Short mmCIF file of C-alpha atoms in Angstrom, two decimals:
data_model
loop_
_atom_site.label_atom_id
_atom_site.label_comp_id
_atom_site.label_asym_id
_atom_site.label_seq_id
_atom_site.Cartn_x
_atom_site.Cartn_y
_atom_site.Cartn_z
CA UNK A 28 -88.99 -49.06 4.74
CA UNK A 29 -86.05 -48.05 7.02
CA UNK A 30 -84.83 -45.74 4.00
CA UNK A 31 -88.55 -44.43 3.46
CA UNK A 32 -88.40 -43.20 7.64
CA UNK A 33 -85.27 -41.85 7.44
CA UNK A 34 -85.39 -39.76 4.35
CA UNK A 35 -89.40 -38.61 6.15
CA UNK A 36 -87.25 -37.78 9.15
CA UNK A 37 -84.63 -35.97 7.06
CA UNK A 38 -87.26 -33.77 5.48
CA UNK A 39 -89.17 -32.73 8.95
CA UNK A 40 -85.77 -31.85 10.09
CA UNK A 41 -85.25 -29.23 7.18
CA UNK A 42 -88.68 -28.01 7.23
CA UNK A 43 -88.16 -27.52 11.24
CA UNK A 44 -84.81 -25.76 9.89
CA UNK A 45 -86.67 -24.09 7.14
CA UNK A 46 -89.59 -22.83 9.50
CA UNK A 47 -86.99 -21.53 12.23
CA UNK A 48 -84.67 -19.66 9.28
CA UNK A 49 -87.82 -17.99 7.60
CA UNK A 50 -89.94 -17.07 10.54
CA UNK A 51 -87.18 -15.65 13.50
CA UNK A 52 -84.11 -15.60 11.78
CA UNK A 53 -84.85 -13.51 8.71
CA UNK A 54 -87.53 -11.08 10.21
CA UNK A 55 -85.09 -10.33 12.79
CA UNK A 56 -82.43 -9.43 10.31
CA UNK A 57 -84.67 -7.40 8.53
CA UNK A 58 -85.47 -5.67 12.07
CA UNK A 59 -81.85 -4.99 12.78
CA UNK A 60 -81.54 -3.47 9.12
CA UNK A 61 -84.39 -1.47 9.38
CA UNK A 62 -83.32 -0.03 13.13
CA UNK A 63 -79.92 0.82 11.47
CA UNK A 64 -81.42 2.69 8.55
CA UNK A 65 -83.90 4.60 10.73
CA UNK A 66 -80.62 5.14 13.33
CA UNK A 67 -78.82 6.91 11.01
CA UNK A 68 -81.37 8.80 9.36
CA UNK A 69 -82.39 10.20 12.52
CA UNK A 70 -78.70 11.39 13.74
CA UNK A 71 -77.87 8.59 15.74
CA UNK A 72 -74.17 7.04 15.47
CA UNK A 73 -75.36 3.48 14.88
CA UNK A 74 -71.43 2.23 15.43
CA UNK A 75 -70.86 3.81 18.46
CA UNK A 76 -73.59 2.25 20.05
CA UNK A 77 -72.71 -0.94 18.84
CA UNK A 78 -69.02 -0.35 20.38
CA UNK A 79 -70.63 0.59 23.61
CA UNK A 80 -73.29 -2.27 23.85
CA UNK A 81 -70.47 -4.43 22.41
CA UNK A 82 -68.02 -3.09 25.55
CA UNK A 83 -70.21 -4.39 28.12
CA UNK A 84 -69.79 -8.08 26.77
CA UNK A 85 -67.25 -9.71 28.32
CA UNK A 86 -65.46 -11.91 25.71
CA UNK A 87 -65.65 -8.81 23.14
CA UNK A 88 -65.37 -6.02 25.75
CA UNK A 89 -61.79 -7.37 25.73
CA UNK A 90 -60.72 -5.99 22.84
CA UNK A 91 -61.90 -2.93 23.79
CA UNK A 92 -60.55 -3.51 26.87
CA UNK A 93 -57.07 -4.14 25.81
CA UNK A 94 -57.24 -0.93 23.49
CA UNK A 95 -57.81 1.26 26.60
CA UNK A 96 -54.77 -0.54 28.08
CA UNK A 97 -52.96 0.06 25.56
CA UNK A 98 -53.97 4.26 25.59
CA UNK A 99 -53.45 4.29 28.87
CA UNK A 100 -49.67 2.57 28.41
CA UNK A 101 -49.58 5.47 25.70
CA UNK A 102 -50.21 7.78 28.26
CA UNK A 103 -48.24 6.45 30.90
CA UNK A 104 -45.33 6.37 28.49
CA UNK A 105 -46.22 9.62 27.27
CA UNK A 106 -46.01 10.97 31.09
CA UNK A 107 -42.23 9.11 31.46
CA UNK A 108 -40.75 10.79 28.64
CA UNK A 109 -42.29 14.38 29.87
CA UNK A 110 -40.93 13.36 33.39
CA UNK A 111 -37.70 12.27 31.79
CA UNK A 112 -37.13 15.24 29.75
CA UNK A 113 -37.92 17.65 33.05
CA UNK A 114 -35.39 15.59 34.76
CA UNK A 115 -33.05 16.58 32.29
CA UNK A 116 -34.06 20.18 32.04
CA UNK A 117 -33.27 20.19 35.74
CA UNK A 118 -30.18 18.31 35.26
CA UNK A 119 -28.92 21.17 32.95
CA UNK A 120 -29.83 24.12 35.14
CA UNK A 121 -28.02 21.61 37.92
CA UNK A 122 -25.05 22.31 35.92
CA UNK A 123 -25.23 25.89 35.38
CA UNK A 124 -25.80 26.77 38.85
CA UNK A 125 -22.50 24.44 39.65
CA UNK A 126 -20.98 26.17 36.58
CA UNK A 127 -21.87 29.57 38.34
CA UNK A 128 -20.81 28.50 41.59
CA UNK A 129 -17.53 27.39 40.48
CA UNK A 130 -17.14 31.00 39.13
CA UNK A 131 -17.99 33.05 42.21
CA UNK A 132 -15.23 30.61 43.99
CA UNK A 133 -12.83 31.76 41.97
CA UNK A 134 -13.81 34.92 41.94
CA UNK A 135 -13.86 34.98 45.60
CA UNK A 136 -10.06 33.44 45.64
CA UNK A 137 -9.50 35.84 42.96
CA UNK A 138 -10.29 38.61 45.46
CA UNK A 139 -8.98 37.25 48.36
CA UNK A 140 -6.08 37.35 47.26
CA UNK A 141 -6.01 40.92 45.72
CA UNK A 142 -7.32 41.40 49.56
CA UNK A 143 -4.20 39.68 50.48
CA UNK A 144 -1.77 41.57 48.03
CA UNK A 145 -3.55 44.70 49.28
CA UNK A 146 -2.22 43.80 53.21
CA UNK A 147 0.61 42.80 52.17
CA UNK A 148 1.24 46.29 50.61
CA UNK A 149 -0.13 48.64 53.41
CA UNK A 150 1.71 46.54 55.92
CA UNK A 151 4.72 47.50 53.73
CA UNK A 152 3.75 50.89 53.51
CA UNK A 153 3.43 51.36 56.89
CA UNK A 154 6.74 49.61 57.46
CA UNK A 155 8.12 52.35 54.99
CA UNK A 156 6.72 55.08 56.89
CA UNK A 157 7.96 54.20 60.06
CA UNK A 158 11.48 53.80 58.76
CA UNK A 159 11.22 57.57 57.04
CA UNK A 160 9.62 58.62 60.48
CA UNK A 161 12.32 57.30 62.10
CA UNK A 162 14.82 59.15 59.75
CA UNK A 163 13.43 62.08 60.16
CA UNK A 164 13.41 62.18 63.84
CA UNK A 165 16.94 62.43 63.45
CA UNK A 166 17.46 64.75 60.76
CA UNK A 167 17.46 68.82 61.40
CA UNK A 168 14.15 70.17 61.06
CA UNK A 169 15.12 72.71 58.16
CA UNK A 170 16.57 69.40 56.26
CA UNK A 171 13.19 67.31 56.93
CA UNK A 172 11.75 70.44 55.96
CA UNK A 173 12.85 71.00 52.77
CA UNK A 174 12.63 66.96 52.05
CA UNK A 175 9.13 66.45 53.50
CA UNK A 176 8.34 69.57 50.90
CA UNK A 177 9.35 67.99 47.94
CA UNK A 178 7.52 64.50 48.65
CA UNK A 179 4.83 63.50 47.32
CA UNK A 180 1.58 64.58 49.50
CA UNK A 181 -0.32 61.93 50.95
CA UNK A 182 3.30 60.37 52.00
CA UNK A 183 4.10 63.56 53.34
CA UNK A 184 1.35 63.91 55.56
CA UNK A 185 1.69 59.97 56.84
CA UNK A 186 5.52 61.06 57.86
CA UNK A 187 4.17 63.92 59.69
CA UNK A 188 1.21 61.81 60.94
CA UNK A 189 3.94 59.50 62.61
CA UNK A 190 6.24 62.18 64.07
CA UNK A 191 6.67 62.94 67.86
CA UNK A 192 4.15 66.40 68.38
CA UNK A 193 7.67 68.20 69.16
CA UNK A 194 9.75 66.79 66.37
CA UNK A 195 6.40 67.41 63.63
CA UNK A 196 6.29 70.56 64.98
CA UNK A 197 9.98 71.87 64.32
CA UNK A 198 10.06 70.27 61.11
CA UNK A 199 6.14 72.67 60.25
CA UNK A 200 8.18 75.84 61.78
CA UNK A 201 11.10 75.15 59.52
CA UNK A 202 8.57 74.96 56.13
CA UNK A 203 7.17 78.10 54.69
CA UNK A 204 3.99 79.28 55.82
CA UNK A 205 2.11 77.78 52.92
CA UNK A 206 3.36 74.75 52.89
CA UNK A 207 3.36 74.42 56.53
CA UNK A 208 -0.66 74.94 56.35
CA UNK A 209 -1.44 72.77 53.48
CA UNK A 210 0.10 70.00 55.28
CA UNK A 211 -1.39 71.09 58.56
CA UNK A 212 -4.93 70.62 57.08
CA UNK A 213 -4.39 68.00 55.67
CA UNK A 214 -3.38 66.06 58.94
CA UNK A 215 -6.94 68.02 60.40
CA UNK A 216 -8.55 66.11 57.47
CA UNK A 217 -6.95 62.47 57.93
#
């Protein structure tokens, strides 16, 4: 008899099963097919709303969860390697400008010492000019004359620029009239 209440038992346990699987379990599948169908007749994207219904439970919203982490580390990354390659866009015009300012030093040495050169030769000049001033001063005025005639201009007139008024003035009387006023406005003109 213990078999005969088991095996009873067994059987109202698989019609319980039975009952359960035919009355909720398939009409509700059937419901979910038939919302699905109608969904995507009517427009609607059946899928997304899954995704989003399926977002807001936790243990499966994780994997969504870790896919936006992982866009967002896309991103991020994305952002570094922009940041990175200004940084090295700025690095390079870093460069140039030191490039460039290297240049205009040297330039400006360059110059300076043209600038330099440049003293170095007026000072000379002007030595020059006092030594043939002082020359003259001692020579005749018909002799500084006729030299002072045959140099070249603008040393001419720096000699005469130099001269005592008395001894510049000998030397003019001594030089033909044309000459003598050529170099006469040409000192007006200095």
């Amino acid at each position: 008899m213990g078999d005969y209440m088991s095996v009873e038992h067994e059987v109202k346990q698989a019609k319980k099963f039975q009952w359960f699987l035919f009355a909720i379990i398939v009409p509700l599948i059937f419901a979910i097919i038939l919302t699905f169908i109608i969904s995507s007749v009517a427009g609607v994207d059946v899928w997304q709303k899954v995704q989003d219904v399926g977002s807001k439970i936790p243990f499966i919203a994780s994997d969504s969860d870790d896919e936006q982490e992982e866009t967002e580390l896309g991103h991020y990354e994305a952002a570094i390697k922009d940041r990175e390659a200004d940084i090295d866009d700025l690095q390079t015009q870093l460069k140039k400008k030191d490039d460039q300012i290297q240049e205009l030093e040297e330039q400006i040495q360059e110059y300076e010492s043209q600038i330099n050169e440049l003293n170095d030769h007026q000072i000379y000049q002007e030595e020059s000019v006092k030594k043939l001033t002082n020359s003259f001063k001692e020579m005749e005025p018909e002799k500084a004359a006729d030299i002072i005639v045959e140099m070249e201009s603008n040393h001419a007139v720096q000699v005469l620029a130099q001269l005592p008024d008395d001894t510049r003035g000998s030397i003019l009387s001594a030089m033909e009239a044309e000459d003598a006023a050529s170099f006469t406005n040409e000192l007006f003109n200095q």
